Short mmCIF file of C-alpha atoms in Angstrom, two decimals:
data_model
loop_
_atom_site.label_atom_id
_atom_site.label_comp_id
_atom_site.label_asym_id
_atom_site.label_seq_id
_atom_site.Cartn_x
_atom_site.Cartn_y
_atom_site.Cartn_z
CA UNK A 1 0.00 0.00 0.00
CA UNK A 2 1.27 3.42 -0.75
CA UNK A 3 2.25 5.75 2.13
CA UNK A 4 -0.62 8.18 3.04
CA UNK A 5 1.19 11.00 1.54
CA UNK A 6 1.32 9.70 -2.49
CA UNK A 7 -2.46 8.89 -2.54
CA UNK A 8 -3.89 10.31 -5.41
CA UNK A 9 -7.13 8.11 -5.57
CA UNK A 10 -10.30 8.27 -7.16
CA UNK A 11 -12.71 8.94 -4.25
CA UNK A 12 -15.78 7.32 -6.34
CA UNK A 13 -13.64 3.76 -6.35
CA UNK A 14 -14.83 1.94 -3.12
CA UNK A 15 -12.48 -0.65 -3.99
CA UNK A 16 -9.34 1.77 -3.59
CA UNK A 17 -9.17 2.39 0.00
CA UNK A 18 -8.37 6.20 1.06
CA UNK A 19 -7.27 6.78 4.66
CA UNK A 20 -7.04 10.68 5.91
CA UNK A 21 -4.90 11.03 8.37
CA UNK A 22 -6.48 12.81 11.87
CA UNK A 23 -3.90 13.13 14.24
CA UNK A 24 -3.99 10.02 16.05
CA UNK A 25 -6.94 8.75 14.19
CA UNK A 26 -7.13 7.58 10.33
CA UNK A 27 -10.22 8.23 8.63
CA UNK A 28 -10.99 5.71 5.97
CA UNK A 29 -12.94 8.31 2.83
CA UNK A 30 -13.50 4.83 0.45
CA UNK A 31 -16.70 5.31 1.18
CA UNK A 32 -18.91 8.32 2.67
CA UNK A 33 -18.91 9.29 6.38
CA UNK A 34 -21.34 11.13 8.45
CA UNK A 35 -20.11 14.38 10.56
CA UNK A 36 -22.29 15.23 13.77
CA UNK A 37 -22.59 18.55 14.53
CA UNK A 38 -21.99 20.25 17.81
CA UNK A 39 -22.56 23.25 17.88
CA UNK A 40 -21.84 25.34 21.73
CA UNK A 41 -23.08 28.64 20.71
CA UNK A 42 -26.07 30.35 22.03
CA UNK A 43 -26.84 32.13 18.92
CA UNK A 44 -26.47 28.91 15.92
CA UNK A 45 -29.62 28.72 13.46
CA UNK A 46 -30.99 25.65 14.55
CA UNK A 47 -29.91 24.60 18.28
CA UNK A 48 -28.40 27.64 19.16
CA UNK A 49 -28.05 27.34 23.11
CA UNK A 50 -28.89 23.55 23.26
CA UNK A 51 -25.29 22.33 24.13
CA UNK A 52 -23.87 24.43 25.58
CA UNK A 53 -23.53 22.70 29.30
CA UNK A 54 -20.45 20.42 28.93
CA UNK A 55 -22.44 17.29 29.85
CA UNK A 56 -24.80 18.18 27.67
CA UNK A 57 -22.30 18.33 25.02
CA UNK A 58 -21.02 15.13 25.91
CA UNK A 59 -24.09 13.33 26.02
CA UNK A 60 -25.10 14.69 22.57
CA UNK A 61 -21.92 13.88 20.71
CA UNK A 62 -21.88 10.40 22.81
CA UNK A 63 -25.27 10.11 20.97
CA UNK A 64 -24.03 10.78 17.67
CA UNK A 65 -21.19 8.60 17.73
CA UNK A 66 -23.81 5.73 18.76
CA UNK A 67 -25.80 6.68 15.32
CA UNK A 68 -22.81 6.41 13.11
CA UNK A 69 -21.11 9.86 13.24
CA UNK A 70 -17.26 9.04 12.17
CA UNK A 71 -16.42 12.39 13.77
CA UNK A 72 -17.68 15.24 15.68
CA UNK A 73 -17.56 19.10 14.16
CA UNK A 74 -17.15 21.72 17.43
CA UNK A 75 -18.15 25.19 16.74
CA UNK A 76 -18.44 28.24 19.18
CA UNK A 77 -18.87 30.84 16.68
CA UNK A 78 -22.20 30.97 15.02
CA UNK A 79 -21.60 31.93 11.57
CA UNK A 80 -25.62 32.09 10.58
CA UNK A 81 -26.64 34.62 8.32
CA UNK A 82 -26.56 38.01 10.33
CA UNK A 83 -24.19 36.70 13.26
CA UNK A 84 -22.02 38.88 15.20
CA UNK A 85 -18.53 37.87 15.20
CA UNK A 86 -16.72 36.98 18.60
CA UNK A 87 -13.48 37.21 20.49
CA UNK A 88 -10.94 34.53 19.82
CA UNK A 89 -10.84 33.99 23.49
CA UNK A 90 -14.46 33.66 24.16
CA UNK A 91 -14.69 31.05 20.86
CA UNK A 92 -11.58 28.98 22.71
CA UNK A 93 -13.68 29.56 25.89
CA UNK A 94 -16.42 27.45 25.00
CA UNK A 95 -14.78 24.95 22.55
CA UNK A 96 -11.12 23.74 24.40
CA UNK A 97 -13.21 21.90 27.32
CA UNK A 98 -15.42 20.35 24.90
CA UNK A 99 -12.73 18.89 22.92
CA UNK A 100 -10.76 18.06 25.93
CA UNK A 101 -13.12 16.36 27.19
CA UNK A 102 -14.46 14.88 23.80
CA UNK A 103 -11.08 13.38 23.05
CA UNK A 104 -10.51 12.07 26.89
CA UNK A 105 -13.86 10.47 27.25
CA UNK A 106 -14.89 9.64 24.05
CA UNK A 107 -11.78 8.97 22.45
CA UNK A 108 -14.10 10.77 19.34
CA UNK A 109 -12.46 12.25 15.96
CA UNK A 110 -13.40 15.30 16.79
CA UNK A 111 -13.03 18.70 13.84
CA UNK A 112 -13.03 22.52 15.30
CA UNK A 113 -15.21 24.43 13.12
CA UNK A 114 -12.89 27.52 13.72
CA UNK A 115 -11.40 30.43 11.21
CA UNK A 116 -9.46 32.00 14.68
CA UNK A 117 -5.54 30.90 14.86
CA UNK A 118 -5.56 30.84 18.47
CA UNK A 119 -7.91 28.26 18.57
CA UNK A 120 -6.59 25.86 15.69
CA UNK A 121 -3.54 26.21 17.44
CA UNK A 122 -5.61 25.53 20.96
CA UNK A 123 -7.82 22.64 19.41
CA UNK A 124 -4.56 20.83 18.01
CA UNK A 125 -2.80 20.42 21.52
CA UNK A 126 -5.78 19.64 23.03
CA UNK A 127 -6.26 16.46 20.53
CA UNK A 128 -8.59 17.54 17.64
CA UNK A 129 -7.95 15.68 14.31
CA UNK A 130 -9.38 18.26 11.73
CA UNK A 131 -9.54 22.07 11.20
CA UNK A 132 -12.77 23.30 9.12
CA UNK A 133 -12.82 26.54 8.30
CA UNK A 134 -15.34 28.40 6.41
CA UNK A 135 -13.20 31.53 5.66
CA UNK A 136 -10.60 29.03 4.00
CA UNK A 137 -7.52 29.97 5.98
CA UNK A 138 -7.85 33.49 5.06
CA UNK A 139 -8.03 35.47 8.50
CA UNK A 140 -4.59 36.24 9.42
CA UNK A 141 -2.23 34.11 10.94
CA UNK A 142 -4.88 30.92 10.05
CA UNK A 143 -2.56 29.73 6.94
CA UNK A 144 0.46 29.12 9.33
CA UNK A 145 -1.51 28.32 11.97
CA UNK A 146 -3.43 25.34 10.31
CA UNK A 147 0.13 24.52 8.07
CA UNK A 148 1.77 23.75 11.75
CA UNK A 149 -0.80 21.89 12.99
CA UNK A 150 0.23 18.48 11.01
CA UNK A 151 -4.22 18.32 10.70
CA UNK A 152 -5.85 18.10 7.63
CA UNK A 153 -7.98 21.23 6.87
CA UNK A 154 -11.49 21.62 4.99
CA UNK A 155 -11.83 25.09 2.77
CA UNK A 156 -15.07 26.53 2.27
CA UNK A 157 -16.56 28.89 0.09
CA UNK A 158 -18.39 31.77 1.12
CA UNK A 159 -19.15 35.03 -0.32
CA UNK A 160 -18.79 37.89 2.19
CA UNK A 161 -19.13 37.56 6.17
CA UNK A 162 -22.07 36.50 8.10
CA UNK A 163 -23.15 39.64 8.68
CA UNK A 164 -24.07 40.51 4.98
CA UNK A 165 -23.63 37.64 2.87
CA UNK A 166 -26.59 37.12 2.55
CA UNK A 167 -27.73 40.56 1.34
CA UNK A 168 -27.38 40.73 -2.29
CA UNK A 169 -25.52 37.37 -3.45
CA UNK A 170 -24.16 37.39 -7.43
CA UNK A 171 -21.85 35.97 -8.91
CA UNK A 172 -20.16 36.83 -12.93
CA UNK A 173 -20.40 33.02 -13.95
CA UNK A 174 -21.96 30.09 -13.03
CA UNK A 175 -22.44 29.45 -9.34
CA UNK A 176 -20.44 25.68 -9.67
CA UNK A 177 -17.74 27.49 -11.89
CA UNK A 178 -16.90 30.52 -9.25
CA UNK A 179 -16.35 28.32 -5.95
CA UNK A 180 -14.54 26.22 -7.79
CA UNK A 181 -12.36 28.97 -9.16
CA UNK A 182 -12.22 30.16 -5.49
CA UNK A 183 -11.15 26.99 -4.01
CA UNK A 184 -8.51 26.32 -6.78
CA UNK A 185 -7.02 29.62 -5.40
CA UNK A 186 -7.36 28.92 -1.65
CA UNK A 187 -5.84 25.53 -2.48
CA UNK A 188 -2.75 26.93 -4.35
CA UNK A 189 -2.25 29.44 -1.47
CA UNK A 190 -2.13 26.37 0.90
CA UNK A 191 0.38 24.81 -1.21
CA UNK A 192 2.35 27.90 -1.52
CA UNK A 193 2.58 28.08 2.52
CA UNK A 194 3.58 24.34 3.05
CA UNK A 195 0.15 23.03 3.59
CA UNK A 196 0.41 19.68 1.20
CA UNK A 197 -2.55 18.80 -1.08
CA UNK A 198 -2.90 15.39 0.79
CA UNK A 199 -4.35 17.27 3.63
CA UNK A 200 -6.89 19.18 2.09
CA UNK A 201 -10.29 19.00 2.11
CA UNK A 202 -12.83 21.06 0.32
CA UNK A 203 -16.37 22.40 1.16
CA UNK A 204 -18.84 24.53 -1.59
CA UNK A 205 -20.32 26.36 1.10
CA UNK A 206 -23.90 25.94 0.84
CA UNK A 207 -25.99 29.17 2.36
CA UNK A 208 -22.91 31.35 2.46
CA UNK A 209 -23.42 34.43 0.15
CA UNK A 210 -25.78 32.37 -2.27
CA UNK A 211 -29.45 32.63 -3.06
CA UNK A 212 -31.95 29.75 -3.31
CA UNK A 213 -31.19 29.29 -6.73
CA UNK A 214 -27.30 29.41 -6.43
CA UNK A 215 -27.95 26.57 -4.21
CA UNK A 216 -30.36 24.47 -5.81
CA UNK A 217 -28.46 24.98 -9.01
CA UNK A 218 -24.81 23.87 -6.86
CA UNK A 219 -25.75 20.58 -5.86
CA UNK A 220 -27.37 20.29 -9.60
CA UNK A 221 -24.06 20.26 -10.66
CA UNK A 222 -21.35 19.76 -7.55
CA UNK A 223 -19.80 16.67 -9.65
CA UNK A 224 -17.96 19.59 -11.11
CA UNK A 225 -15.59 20.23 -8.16
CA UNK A 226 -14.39 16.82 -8.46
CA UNK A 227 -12.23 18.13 -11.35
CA UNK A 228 -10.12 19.70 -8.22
CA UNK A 229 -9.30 15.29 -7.13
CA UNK A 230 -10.01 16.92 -3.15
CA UNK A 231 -12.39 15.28 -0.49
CA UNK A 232 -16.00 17.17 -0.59
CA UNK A 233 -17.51 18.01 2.53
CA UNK A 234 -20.97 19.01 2.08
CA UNK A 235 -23.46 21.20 4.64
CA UNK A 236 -27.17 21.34 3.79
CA UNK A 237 -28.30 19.80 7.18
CA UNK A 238 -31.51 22.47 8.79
CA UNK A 239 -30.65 25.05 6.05
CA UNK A 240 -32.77 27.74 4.79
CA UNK A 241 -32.96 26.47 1.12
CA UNK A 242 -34.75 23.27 2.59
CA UNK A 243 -37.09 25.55 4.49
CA UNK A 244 -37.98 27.86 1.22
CA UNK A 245 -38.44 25.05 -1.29
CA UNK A 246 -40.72 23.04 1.51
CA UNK A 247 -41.81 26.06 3.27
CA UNK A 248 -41.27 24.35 6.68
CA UNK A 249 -39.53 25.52 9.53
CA UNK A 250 -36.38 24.43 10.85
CA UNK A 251 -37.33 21.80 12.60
CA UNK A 252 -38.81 20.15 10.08
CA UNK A 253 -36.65 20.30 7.30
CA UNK A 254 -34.72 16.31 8.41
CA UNK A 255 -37.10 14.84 5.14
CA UNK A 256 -35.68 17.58 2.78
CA UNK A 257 -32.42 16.86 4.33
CA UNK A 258 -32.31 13.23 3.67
CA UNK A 259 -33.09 13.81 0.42
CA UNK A 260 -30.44 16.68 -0.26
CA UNK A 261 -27.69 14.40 1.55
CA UNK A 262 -28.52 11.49 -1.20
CA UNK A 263 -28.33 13.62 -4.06
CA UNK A 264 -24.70 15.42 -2.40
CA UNK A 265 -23.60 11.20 -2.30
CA UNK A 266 -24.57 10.66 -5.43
CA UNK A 267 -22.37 13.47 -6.85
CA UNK A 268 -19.30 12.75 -5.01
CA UNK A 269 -19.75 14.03 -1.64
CA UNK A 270 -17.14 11.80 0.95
CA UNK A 271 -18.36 13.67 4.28
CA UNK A 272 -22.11 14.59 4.88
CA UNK A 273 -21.73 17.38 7.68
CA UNK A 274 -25.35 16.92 9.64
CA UNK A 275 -26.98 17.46 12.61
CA UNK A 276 -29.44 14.04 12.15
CA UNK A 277 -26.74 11.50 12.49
CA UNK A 278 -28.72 8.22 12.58
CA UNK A 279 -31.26 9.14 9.86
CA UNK A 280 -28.52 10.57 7.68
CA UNK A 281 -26.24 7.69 7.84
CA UNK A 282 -29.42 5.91 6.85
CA UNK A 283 -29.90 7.71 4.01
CA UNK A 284 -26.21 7.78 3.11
CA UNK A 285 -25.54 4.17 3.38
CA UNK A 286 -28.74 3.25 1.14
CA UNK A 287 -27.36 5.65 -1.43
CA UNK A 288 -24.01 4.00 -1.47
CA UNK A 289 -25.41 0.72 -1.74
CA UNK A 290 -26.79 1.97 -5.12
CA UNK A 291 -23.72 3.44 -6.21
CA UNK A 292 -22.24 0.58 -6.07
CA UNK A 293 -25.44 -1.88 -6.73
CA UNK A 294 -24.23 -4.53 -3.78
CA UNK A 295 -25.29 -4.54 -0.37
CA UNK A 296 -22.21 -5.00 1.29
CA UNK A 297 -21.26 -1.66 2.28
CA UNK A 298 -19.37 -0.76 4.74
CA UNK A 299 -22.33 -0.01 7.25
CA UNK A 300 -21.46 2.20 10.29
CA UNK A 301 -17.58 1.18 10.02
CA UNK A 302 -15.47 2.19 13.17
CA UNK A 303 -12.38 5.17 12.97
CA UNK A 304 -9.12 2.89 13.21
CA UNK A 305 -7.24 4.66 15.65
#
């Protein structure tokens, strides 16, 4: 087998295994996985305030990782449409005891949804396997923070901040054509700084700076980031494009979700970022067993440490 660092697999190919390395974790991407989101904000969209008691986070993420989660994404900064930003110290504040205690008493593959230096830097000695930023390493002092680390790193593409990206979204060219022109950019500046392709992961950014239709019409046609030969993370779980095609409220958007979540498999997705772990790995797993037209997938496989 080749050494982790010349893979240069086709992700589709369930028969060519593809390990990412986490730290002290490996994350096998031959197939997709199923993030569980944790979220210790009091202001996030959809369970804003709901974890934000350390046993409470515990419990939930304990939860997840019972429904199939390979990995748990910890956020304290809600980056929601019209969200303030916060202090570096007050994100660190509510995530470093979570992922302490995550990796301690879980032993969990846990990723810090963080765009703050300090708290890559933070989240890394404290045991977290993955950085996923959603301003793609571009706040200053994140490039060499997240190059040091040794993690792998997901980019995301966004259009303006939280606080007004959601104002007037447009884009020159087709939707698929500029974040993939974006993340081609981000992911030769990574290169440029010592961050090697092998550890990169990529994310379209679904709900950041794009309409309904920029959406909609993104997942038409997200096999077209695969020309970029990255792992695709993919976040649709709760979002507002579920609730404006359905016209249902946030908490009921988990049908439009499955179905968004089969489609994002379908066209290449490796990691399904969700807040329903157990119906979404569901969903996922059925998917794959098309894709590949044999039941014997990989159901709920276990992170080899």
């Amino acid at each position: 087998m080749k050494p982790i660092d010349e893979f240069s697999p086709s992700l589709r190919d369930a028969d060519s295994a593809f390990h990412l390395r986490c730290g002290r974790h490996s994350l096998d991407l031959s197939f997709p996985r199923v993030m569980g989101i944790l979220n210790v904000t009091p202001d996030s969209f959809s369970d804003g305030g709901q974890h934000i008691g350390l046993d409470s986070a515990l419990r939930h993420a304990e939860r997840m990782l019972a429904e199939g989660a390979a990995m748990i994404d910890v956020g304290g900064e809600s980056t929601r449409p019209g969200a303030s930003p916060v202090s570096a110290q007050e994100e660190l504040d509510r995530v470093a005891p979570v992922i302490e205690a995550l990796v301690r008493e879980l032993d969990a593959l846990v990723s810090v949804d963080t765009s703050s230096p300090e708290v890559m830097r933070e989240a890394c000695a404290l045991g977290a396997g993955m950085i996923n930023d959603v301003r793609a390493l571009e706040r200053e002092g994140a490039l060499g923070a997240a190059a040091n680390s040794g993690l792998p790193v997901c980019l995301m593409h966004r259009q303006g901040e939280p606080q007004d990206m959601q104002q007037s979204p447009s884009y020159d060219q087709p939707v698929e054509n500029a974040v993939a022109a974006y993340l081609a950019e981000r992911v030769a500046a990574c290169e440029a700084a010592g961050l090697r392709r092998h550890r990169l992961l990529i994310d379209p950014g679904f709900g950041f700076g794009k309409t309904i239709e920029h959406n909609l019409r993104l997942l038409k046609y997200m096999d077209a980031l695969q020309a970029l030969e990255l792992p695709l993370l993919v976040g649709m779980s709760r979002k507002s494009m579920i609730g404006k095609v359905l016209g249902r409220p946030v908490e009921e958007r988990l049908s439009g979700g499955l179905a968004l979540a089969a489609m994002a498999v379908e066209r290449g997705a490796n990691i399904l970022r969700v807040h329903d772990v157990g119906p979404t790995v569901d969903a996922v797993n059925m998917a794959w067993a098309v894709l590949q037209e044999g039941c014997e997938t990989p159901m709920n496989k276990e992170i080899t440490s």
